[in-house]
Coordinates of C-alpha atoms and ligand atoms in Angstrom, one line a residue:
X1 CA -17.9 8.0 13.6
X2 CA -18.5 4.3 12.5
X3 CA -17.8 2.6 15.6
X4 CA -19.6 5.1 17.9
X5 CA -23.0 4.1 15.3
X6 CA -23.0 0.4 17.5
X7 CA -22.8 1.3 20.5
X8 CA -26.6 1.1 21.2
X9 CA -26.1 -2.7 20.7
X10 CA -26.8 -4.3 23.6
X11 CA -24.6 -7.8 22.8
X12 CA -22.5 -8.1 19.7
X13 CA -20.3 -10.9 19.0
X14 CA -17.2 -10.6 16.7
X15 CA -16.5 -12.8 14.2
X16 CA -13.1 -13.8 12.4
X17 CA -12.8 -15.5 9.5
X18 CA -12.2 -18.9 9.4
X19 CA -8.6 -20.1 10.3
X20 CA -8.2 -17.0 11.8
X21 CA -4.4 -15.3 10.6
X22 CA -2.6 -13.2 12.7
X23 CA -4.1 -10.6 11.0
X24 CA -7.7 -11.3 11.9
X25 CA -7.2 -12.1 15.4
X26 CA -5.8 -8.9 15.9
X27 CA -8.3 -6.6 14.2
X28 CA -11.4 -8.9 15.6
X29 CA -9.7 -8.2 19.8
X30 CA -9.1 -4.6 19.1
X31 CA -12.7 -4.3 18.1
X32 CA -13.4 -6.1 21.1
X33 CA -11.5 -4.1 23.2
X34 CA -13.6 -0.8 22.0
X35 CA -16.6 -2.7 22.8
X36 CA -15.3 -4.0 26.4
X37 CA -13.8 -0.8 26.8
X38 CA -18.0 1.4 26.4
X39 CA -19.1 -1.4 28.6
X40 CA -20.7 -3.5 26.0
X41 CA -21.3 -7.2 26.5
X42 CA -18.8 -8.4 23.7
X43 CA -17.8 -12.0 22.3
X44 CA -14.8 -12.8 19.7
X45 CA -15.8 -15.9 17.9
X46 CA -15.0 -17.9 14.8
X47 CA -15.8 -20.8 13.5
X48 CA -15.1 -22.6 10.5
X49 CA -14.0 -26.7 9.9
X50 CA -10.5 -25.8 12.0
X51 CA -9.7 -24.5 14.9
X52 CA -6.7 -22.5 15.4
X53 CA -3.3 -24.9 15.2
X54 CA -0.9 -23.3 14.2
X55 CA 2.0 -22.4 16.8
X56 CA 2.9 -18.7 16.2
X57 CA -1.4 -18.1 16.4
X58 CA -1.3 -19.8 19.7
X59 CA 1.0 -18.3 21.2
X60 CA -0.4 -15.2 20.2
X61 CA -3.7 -15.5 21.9
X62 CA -2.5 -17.2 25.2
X63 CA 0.5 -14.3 25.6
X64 CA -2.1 -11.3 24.5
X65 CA -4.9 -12.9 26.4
X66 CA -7.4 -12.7 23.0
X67 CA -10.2 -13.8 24.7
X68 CA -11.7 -15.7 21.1
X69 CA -13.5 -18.8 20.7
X70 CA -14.1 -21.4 18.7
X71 CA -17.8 -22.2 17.6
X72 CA -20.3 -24.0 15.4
X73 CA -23.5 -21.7 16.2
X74 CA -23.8 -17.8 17.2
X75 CA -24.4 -17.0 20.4
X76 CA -27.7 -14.6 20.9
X77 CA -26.7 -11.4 19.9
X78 CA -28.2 -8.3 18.5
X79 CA -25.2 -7.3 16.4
X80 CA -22.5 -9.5 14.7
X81 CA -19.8 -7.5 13.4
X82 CA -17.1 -9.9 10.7
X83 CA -13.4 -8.8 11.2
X84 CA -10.8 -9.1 8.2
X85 CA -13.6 -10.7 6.5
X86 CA -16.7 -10.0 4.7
X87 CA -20.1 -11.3 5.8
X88 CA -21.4 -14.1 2.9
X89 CA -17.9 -14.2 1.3
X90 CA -16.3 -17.6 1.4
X91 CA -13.8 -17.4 3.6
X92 CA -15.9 -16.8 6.8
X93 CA -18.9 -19.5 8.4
X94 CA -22.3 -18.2 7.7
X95 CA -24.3 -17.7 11.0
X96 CA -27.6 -16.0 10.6
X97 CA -27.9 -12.7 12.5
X98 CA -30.2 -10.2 13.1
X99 CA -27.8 -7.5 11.8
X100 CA -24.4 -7.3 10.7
X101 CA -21.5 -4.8 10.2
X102 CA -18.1 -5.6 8.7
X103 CA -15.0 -4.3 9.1
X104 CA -12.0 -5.6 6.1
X105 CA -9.1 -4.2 3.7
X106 CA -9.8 -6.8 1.3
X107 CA -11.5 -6.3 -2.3
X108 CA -15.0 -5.6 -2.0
X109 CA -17.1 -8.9 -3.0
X110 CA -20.3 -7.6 -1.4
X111 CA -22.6 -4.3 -1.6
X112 CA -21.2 -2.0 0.9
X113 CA -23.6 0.4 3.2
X114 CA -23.4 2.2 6.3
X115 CA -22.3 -0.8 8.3
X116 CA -19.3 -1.6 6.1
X117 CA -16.1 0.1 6.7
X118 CA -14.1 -1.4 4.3
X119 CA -10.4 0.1 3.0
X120 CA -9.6 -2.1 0.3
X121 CA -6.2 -0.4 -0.5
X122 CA -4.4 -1.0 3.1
X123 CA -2.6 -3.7 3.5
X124 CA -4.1 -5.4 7.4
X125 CA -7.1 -4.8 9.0
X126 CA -5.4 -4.0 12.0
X127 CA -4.4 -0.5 10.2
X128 CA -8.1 -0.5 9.7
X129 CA -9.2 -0.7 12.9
X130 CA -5.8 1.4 14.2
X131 CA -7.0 4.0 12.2
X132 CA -10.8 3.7 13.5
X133 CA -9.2 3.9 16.9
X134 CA -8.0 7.1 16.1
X135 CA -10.9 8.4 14.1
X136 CA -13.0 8.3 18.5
X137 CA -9.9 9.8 19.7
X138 CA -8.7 6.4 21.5
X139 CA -4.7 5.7 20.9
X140 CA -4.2 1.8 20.6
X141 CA -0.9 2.0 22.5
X142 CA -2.9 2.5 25.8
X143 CA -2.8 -1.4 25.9
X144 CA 0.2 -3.2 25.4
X145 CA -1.1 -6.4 24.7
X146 CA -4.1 -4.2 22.6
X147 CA -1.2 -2.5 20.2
X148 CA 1.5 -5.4 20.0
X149 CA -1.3 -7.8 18.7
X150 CA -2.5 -5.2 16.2
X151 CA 1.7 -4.1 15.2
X152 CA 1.8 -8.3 14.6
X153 CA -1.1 -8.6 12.4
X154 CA 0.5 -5.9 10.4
X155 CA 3.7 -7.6 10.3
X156 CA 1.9 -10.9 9.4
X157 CA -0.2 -9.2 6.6
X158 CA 1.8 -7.2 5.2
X159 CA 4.5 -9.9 4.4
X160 CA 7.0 -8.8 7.2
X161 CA 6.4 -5.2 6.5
X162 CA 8.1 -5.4 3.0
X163 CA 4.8 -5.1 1.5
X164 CA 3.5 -1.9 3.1
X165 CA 2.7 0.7 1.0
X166 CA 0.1 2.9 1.8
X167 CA 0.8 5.9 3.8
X168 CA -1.3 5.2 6.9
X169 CA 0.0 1.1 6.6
X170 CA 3.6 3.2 7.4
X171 CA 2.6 5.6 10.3
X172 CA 0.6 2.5 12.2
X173 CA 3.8 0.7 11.7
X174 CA 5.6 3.5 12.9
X175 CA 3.4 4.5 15.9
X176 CA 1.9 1.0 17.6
X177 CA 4.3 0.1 20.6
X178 CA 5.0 -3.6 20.9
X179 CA 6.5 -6.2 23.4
X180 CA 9.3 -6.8 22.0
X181 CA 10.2 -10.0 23.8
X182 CA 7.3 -11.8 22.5
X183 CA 7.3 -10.1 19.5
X184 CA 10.8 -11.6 18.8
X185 CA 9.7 -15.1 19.7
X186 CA 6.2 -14.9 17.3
X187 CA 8.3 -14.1 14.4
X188 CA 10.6 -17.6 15.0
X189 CA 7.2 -20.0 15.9
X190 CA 6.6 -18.5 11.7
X191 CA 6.8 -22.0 9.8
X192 CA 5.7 -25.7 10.6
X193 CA 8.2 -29.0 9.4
X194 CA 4.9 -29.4 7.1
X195 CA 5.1 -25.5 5.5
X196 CA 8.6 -26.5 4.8
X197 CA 7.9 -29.3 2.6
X198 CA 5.5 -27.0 1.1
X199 CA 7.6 -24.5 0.5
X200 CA 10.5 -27.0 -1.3
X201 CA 7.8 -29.4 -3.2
X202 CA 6.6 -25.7 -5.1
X203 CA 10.4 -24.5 -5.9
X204 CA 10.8 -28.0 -7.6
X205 CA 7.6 -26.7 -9.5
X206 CA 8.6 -23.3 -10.7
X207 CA 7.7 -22.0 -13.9
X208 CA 10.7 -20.1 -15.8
X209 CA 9.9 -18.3 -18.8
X210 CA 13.5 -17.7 -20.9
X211 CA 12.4 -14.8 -23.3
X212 CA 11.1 -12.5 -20.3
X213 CA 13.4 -13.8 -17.6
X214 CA 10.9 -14.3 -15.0
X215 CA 9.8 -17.3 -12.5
X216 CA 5.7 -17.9 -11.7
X217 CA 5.5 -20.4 -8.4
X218 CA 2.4 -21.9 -7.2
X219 CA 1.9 -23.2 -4.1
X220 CA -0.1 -25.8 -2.2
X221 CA -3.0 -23.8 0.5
X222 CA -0.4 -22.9 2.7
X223 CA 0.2 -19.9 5.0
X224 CA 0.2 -16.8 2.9
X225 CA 3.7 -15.8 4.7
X226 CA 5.6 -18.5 3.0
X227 CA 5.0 -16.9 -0.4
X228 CA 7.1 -14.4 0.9
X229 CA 10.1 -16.5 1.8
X230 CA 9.8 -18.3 -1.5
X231 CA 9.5 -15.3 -3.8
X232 CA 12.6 -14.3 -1.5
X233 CA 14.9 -16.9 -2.5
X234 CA 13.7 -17.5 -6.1
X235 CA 14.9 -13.8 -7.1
X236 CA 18.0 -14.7 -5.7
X237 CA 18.5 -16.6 -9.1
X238 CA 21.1 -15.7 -11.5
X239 CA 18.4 -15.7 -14.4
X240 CA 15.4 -14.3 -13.1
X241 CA 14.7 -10.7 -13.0
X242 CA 11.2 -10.7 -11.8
X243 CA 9.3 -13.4 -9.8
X244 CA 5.6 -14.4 -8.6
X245 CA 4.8 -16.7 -6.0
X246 CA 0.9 -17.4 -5.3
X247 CA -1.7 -19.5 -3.8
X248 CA -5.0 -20.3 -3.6
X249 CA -6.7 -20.3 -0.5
X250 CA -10.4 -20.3 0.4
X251 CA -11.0 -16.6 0.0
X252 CA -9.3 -16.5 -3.1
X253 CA -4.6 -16.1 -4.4
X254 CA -2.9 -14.2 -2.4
X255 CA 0.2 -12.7 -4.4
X256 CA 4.1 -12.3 -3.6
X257 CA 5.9 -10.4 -6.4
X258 CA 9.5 -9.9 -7.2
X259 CA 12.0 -7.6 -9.0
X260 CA 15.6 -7.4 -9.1
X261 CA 15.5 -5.1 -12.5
X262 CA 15.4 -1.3 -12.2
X263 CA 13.1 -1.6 -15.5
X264 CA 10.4 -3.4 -13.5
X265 CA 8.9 -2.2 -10.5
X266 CA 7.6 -4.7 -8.2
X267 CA 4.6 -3.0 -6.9
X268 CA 3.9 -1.8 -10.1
X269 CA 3.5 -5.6 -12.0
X270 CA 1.7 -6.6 -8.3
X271 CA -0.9 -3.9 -9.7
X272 CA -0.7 -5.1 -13.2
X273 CA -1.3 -8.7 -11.7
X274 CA -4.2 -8.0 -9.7
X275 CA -5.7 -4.8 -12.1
X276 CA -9.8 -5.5 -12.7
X277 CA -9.5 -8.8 -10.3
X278 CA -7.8 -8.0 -7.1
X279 CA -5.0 -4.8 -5.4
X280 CA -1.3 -5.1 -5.4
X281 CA 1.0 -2.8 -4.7
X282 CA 4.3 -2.5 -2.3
X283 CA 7.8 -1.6 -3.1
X284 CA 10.3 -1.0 -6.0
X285 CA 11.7 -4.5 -5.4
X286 CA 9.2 -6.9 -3.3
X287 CA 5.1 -6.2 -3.2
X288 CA 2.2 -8.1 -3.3
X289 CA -1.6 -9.0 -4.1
X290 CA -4.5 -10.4 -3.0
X291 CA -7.6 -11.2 -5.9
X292 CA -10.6 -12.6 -5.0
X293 CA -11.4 -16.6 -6.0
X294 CA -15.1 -15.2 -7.1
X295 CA -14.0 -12.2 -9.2
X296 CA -11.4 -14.1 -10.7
X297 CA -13.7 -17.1 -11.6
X298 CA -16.2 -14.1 -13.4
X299 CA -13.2 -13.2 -15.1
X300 CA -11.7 -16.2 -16.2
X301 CA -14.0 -19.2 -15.7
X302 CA -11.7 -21.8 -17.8
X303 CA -8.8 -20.5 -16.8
X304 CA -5.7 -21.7 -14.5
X305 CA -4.6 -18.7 -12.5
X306 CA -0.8 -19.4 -13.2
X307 CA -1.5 -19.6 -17.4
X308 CA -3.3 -16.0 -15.9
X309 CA -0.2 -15.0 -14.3
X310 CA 2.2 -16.0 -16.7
X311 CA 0.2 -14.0 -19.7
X312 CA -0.3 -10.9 -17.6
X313 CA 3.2 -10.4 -17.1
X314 CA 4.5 -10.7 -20.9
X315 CA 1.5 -8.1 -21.7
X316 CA 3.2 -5.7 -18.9
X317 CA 6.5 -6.2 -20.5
X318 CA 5.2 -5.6 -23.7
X319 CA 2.8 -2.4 -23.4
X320 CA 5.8 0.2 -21.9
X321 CA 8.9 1.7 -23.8
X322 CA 12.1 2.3 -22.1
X323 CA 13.0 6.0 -22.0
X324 CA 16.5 6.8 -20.4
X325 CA 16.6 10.3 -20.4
X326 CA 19.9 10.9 -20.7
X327 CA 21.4 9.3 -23.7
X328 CA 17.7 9.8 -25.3
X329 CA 17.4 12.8 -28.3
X330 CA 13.7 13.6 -28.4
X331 CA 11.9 14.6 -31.5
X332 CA 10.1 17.9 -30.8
X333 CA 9.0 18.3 -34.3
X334 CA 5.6 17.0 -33.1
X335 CA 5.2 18.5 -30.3
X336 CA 3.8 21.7 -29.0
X337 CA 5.4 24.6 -26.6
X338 CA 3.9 25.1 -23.2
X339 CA 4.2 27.2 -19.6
X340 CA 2.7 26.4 -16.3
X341 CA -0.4 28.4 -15.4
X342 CA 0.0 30.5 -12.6
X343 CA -2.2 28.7 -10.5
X344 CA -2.1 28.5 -6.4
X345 CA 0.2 25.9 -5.2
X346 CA 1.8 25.4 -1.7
X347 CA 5.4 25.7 -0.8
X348 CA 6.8 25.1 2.4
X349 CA 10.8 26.5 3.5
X350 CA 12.0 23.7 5.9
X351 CA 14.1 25.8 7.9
X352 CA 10.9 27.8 9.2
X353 CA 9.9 25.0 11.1
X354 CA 12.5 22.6 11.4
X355 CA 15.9 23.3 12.7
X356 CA 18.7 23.2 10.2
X357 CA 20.6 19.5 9.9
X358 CA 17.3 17.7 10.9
X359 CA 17.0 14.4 9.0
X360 CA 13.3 14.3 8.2
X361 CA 11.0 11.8 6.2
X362 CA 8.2 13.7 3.9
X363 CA 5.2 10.9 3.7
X364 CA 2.9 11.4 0.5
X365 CA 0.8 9.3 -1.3
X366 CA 3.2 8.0 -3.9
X367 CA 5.9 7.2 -1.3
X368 CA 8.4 8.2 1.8
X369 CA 11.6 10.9 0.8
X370 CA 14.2 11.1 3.3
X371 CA 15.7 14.9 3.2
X372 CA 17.8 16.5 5.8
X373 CA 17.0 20.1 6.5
X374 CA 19.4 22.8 5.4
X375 CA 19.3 26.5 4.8
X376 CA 17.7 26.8 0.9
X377 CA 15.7 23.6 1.2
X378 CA 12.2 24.1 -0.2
X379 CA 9.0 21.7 -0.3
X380 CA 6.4 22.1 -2.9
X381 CA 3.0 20.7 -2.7
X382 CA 0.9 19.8 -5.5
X383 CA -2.7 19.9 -6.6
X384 CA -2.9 16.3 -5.4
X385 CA -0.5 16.3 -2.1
X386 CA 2.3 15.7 -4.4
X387 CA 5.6 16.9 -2.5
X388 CA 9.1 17.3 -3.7
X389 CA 12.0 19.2 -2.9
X390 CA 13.7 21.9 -4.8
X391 CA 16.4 24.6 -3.9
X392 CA 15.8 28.1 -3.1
X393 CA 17.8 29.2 -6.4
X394 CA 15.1 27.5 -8.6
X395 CA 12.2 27.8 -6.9
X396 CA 12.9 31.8 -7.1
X397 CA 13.7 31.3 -11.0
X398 CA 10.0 29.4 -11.0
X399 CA 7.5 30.5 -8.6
X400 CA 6.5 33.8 -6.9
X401 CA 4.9 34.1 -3.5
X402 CA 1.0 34.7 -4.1
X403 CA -2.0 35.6 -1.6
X404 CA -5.0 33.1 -1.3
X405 CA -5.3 29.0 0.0
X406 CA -3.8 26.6 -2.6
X407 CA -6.6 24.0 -3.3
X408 CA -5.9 20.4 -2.7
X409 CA -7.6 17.3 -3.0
X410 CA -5.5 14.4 -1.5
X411 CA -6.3 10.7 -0.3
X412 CA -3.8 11.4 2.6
X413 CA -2.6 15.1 3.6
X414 CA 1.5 14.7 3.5
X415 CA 3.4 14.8 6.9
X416 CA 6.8 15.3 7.7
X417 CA 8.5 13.3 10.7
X418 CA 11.6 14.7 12.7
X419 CA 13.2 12.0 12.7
X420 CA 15.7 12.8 15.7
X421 CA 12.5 13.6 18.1
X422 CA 9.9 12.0 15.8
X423 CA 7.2 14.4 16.1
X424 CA 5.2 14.8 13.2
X425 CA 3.7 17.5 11.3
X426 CA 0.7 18.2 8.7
X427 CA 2.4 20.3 6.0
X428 CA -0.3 22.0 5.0
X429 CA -0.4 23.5 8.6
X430 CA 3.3 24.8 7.2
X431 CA 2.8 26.1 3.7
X432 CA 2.4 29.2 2.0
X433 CA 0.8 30.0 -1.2
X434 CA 2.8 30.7 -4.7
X435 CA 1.9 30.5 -8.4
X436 CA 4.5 29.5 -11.2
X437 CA 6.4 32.8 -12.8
X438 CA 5.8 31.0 -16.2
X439 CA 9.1 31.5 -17.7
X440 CA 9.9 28.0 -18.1
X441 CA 9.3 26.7 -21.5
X442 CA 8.6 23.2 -22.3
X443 CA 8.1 20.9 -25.2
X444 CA 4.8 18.4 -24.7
X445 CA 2.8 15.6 -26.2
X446 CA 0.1 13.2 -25.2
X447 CA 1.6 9.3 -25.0
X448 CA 0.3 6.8 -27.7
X449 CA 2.1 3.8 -26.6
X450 CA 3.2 3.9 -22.1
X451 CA 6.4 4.6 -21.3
X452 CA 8.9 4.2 -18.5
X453 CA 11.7 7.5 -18.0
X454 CA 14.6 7.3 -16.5
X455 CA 15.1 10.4 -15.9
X456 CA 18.8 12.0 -16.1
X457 CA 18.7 13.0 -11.6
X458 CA 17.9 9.6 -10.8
X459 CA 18.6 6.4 -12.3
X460 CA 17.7 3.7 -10.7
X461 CA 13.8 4.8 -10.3
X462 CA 11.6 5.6 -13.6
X463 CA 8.4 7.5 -13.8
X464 CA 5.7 5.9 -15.6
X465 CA 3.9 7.4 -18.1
X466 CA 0.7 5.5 -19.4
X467 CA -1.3 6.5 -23.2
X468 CA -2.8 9.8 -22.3
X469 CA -0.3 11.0 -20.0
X470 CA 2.0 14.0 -21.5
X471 CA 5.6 13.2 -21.8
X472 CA 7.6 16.6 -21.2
X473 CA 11.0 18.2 -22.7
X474 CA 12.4 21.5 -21.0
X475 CA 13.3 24.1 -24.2
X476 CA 16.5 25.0 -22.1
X477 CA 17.6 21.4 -21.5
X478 CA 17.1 18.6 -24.1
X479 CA 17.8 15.6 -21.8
X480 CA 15.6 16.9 -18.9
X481 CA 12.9 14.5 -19.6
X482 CA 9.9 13.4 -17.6
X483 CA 6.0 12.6 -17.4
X484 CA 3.1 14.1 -16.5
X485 CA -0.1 12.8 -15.5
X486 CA -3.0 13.6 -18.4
X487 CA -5.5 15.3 -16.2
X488 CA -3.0 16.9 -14.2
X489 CA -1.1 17.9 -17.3
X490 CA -4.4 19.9 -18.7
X491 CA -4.9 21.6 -15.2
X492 CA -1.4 22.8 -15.1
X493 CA 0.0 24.0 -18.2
X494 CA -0.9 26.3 -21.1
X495 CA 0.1 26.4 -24.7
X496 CA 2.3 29.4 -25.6
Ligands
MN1 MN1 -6.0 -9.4 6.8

C-alpha cells in the first residue's frame, strides 16, 4: 500500500505547489491527516513568490482548520512528500530533501518510481488521495472537515464537476460528505473584481473561425475556474458550435472545451487538443485539458499555443466522416461476412438482484447509463468491462448460458448503484457466464478514413470509429450500423 511504505518516516513535511488551488490544499491536508492520524510528526507547507490571497482559498483553510504554512526554506525533515504537484516541475519551489515522494493527477513530466503515485487520467488529486484512503481501508468521511475540503478540491478541479469523467472522479463525488453551509458560501467567494476584468478583456479577444464555426479564447494567468465560466457563455453564441478557452499558467494551459453540436463531442476534441502533449476528456457537451508548458515547448518550440489550438481543431474536423445510420445505404460489395465467436462473456439478469422498478445507474469506463430494473432486463459485460443492456427476447435469440469464468481485463470493474437506497454493487460479483449462439450474421470492414455513426437507436450520441477499427452491418437489418474497436473486433468475430 503506497502510503503504508512512509510510515517509518520519522518527520515528513508536505508540500503544495505554489499558489496553492483548492485542489492542492485539499489533497496536501488529507495526506496530512493520514500522517497525523499514525502518529507521525507532519508539516503542510508551500512556498513559492505568493502567499495564499485569494478569498474562497482563505476561507477554506481558516473554516477546515488546514493547518498549512507559508515558507521560504524546509523545515528538517526526513521525507518531503509534493501534493498535486510534481517534485522539480515548475510549478512547485525547489527545497532540497533528503528523499521525496509525490503524489499528482497531472501529466507525468518526471521519471516515476516507487515513491510516485501518480494518476494522470483523474481529474483532482483529491480523488487521488480519496482513493489512497481507501486503498488502507480508512473512509475520508470520518472527518468532516477531512472529506468537505477534499469534495471542494474536486469541485474546484474538476471545473464545478462538469468536467468529471473518470469513473472513480464520479463515485468520490458521489461518496465524500460535505458541510454544506460552507460549501455553499466557497462556491460564491469564486471570482475577484480583478478575475472579472480578466474574464471580459479575453471575450473582447476571442478568436472566431467562420468556416468551422468555432471560438478559441485565451486568457491572462488567471484562475483556471474562470475558463469555465467563459467557455460557458461563449457557446451560448448563435454562431459558434464548439469553443476553447485556455491559459497559461506556470505549470503549463489548462483547457475548457465546448460543444453545442451533436457531431462534436466535447471531451472527445479536449482529447484531440491535448493528444501527445497533455489529457482531456469530460462530457458530450463541456470537458477539459490540462498540457504541460515543458512538453508543449518540446513539441512546438516556435509556436503560439492558440495558432496550436486553432489548427488542431480544423484537423479534428477534417479527419472523421459523418455516418447517420439511418438514412445511410452501405456498400457491402467490399465487405466480408462474419459471426461472433463463442467466447465466455458475462451477463447479469437485473431482477436477480435488484427489485423490479429500481432506478439504477451502471458505471463503466466509457460512461454512466441510467436503467430502471424490470422483469426481462439483461446486462452484458464485455471483454473490457463494457456493459450494456439488452432484453431477454434478444439476448436468448444471441447468447446461450455456458459453464466457466468470463475473462476480463478492465481499468475499473463496473458497478451498479441503487439509486433509491444507494448501495452499490461489483457486477462481476452478479454475473454468469454465456457465449454467443452465432447466428447473427454481419457484414464487416476495417476503416481507412475515422468515422462518426449515428446510429439508428440513438441520435443524438455517435460512436467513433478511428482507421483500423471495423465498421459493422447486420445481414438482417441494413440500417443497423455501428463500430467496433480493431483489436476487440479480431478477438470477437469470425469470418463465415
Ligand atoms: Mn489539481
Amino acid at each position: 500500500m503506497f502510503l503504508e511504505r512512509f510510515l517509518g518516516c520519522k518527520k515528513i513535511c508536505i508540500q503544495c505547489h505554489d499558489n496553492p488551488d483548492a485542489d492542492a490544499l485539499a489533497s496536501g491536508f488529507a495526506l496530512y491527516y493520514y500522517f497525523r492520524r499514525n502518529g507521525r510528526d507532519v508539516e503542510l507547507l508551500y512556498g513559492g513568490r505568493n502567499k495564499i490571497t485569494k478569498p474562497n482559498l482563505l476561507l477554506m483553510v481558516k473554516e477546515l482548520q488546514i493547518p498549512i504554512r507559508y515558507v521560504t526554506e524546509l523545515p528538517y525533515c526526513d521525507l518531503l512528500i509534493t501534493a498535486d504537484c510534481q517534485y522539480g516541475a515548475g510549478n512547485v519551489t525547489h527545497f532540497d530533501a533528503p528523499a521525496v515522494a509525490m503524489v499528482d493527477h497531472h501529466q507525468c513530466g518526471i521519471m516515476q518510481n516507487e515513491n510516485s503515485y501518480i494518476r494522470s487520467n483523474l481529474v483532482s488529486c483529491s480523488t487521488v488521495v480519496w482513493d489512497l484512503f481507501r486503498q488502507v481501508g480508512i473512509d475520508a468521511n470520518e472527518d468532516l472537515k477531512l472529506s468537505t475540503a477534499l469534495y471542494y478540491g474536486l469541485y474546484s478541479d474538476s471545473n464545478q464537476f462538469e468536467e468529471l469523467f473518470h469513473p472513480l472522479d464520479k463515485d468520490a463525488r458521489d461518496s465524500l460528505k460535505k458541510d454544506e453551509a460552507l460549501l455553499f458560501q466557497l462556491m460564491n467567494t469564486n471570482l475577484s473584481l480583478n478575475e472579472l476584468g480578466i474574464a471580459s478583456r479575453a471575450l473582447n479577444g476571442q478568436v472566431y473561425n467562420e468556416e468551422y464555426h468555432f471560438s478559441v479564447i485565451e486568457t491572462e494567468l488567471c484562475d483556471p475556474n474562470i475558463l469555465g465560466i467563459i467557455s460557458d457563455f461563449v457557446i451560448q453564441v448563435e454562431e459558434v458550435d464548439t469553443c476553447v478557452a485556455f491559459n497559461r499558467n506556470p505549470g503549463g494551459f489548462k483547457l475548457s472545451v465546448r460543444s453545442c453540436v451533436p457531431e462534436v463531442k466535447a471531451n472527445e476534441l479536449a482529447a484531440a487538443l491535448c493528444e501527445g502533449i497533455g489529457n482531456g476528456g469530460g462530457h458530450l457537451r463541456k470537458a477539459g485539458g490540462f498540457i504541460a508548458a515543458e512538453t508543449f515547448e518540446k513539441k512546438y518550440p516556435d509556436r503560439k499555443m492558440i495558432n496550436v489550438m486553432e489548427e488542431r481543431i480544423k484537423e479534428y474536423q477534417d479527419s472523421y466522416e459523418i455516418i447517420y445510420a439511418e438514412k445511410y445505404d452501405m456498400d457491402t460489395s467490399d465487405m466480408k461476412r462474419y459471426v461472433k465467436k463463442p467466447i465466455l462473456v458475462g451477463y447479469a439478469k437485473a431482477t436477480d438482484f435488484l427489485k423490479e422498478g429500481t432506478p439504477i445507474l451502471v458505471r463503466t469506463l466509457e460512461g454512466d447509463v441510467d436503467l430502471i430494473v424490470k422483469e426481462g432486463l439483461y446486462l452484458m459485460i464485455g471483454i473490457e468491462g463494457e456493459v450494456y443492456p439488452i432484453d431477454q427476447k434478444k439476448f436468448e435469440r444471441s447468447y446461450r448460458e455456458a459453464e466457466g469464468v468470463p475473462e476480463m481485463d478492465a481499468d475499473y470493474a463496473p458497478t451498479i448503484r441503487d439509486n433509491i437506497y444507494g448501495n452499490i454493487y461489483q457486477l462481476v460479483d452478479c454475473m454468469k457466464p454465456c457465449v454467443a449462439t452465432g447466428k447473427t450474421v454481419i457484414y464487416a470492414k476495417p476503416l481507412t478514413k475515422n468515422v462518426k455513426v449515428f446510429t439508428a437507436w440513438d441520435k443524438e450520441k455517435y460512436y467513433r470509429g478511428l482507421v483500423g477499427d471495423y465498421i459493422v452491418v447486420r445481414e438482417d437489418d441494413a440500417h443497423d450500423i455501428y463500430v467496433v474497436r480493431g483489436d476487440i473486433f479480431l478477438k470477437t468475430y469470425e469470418q463465415v
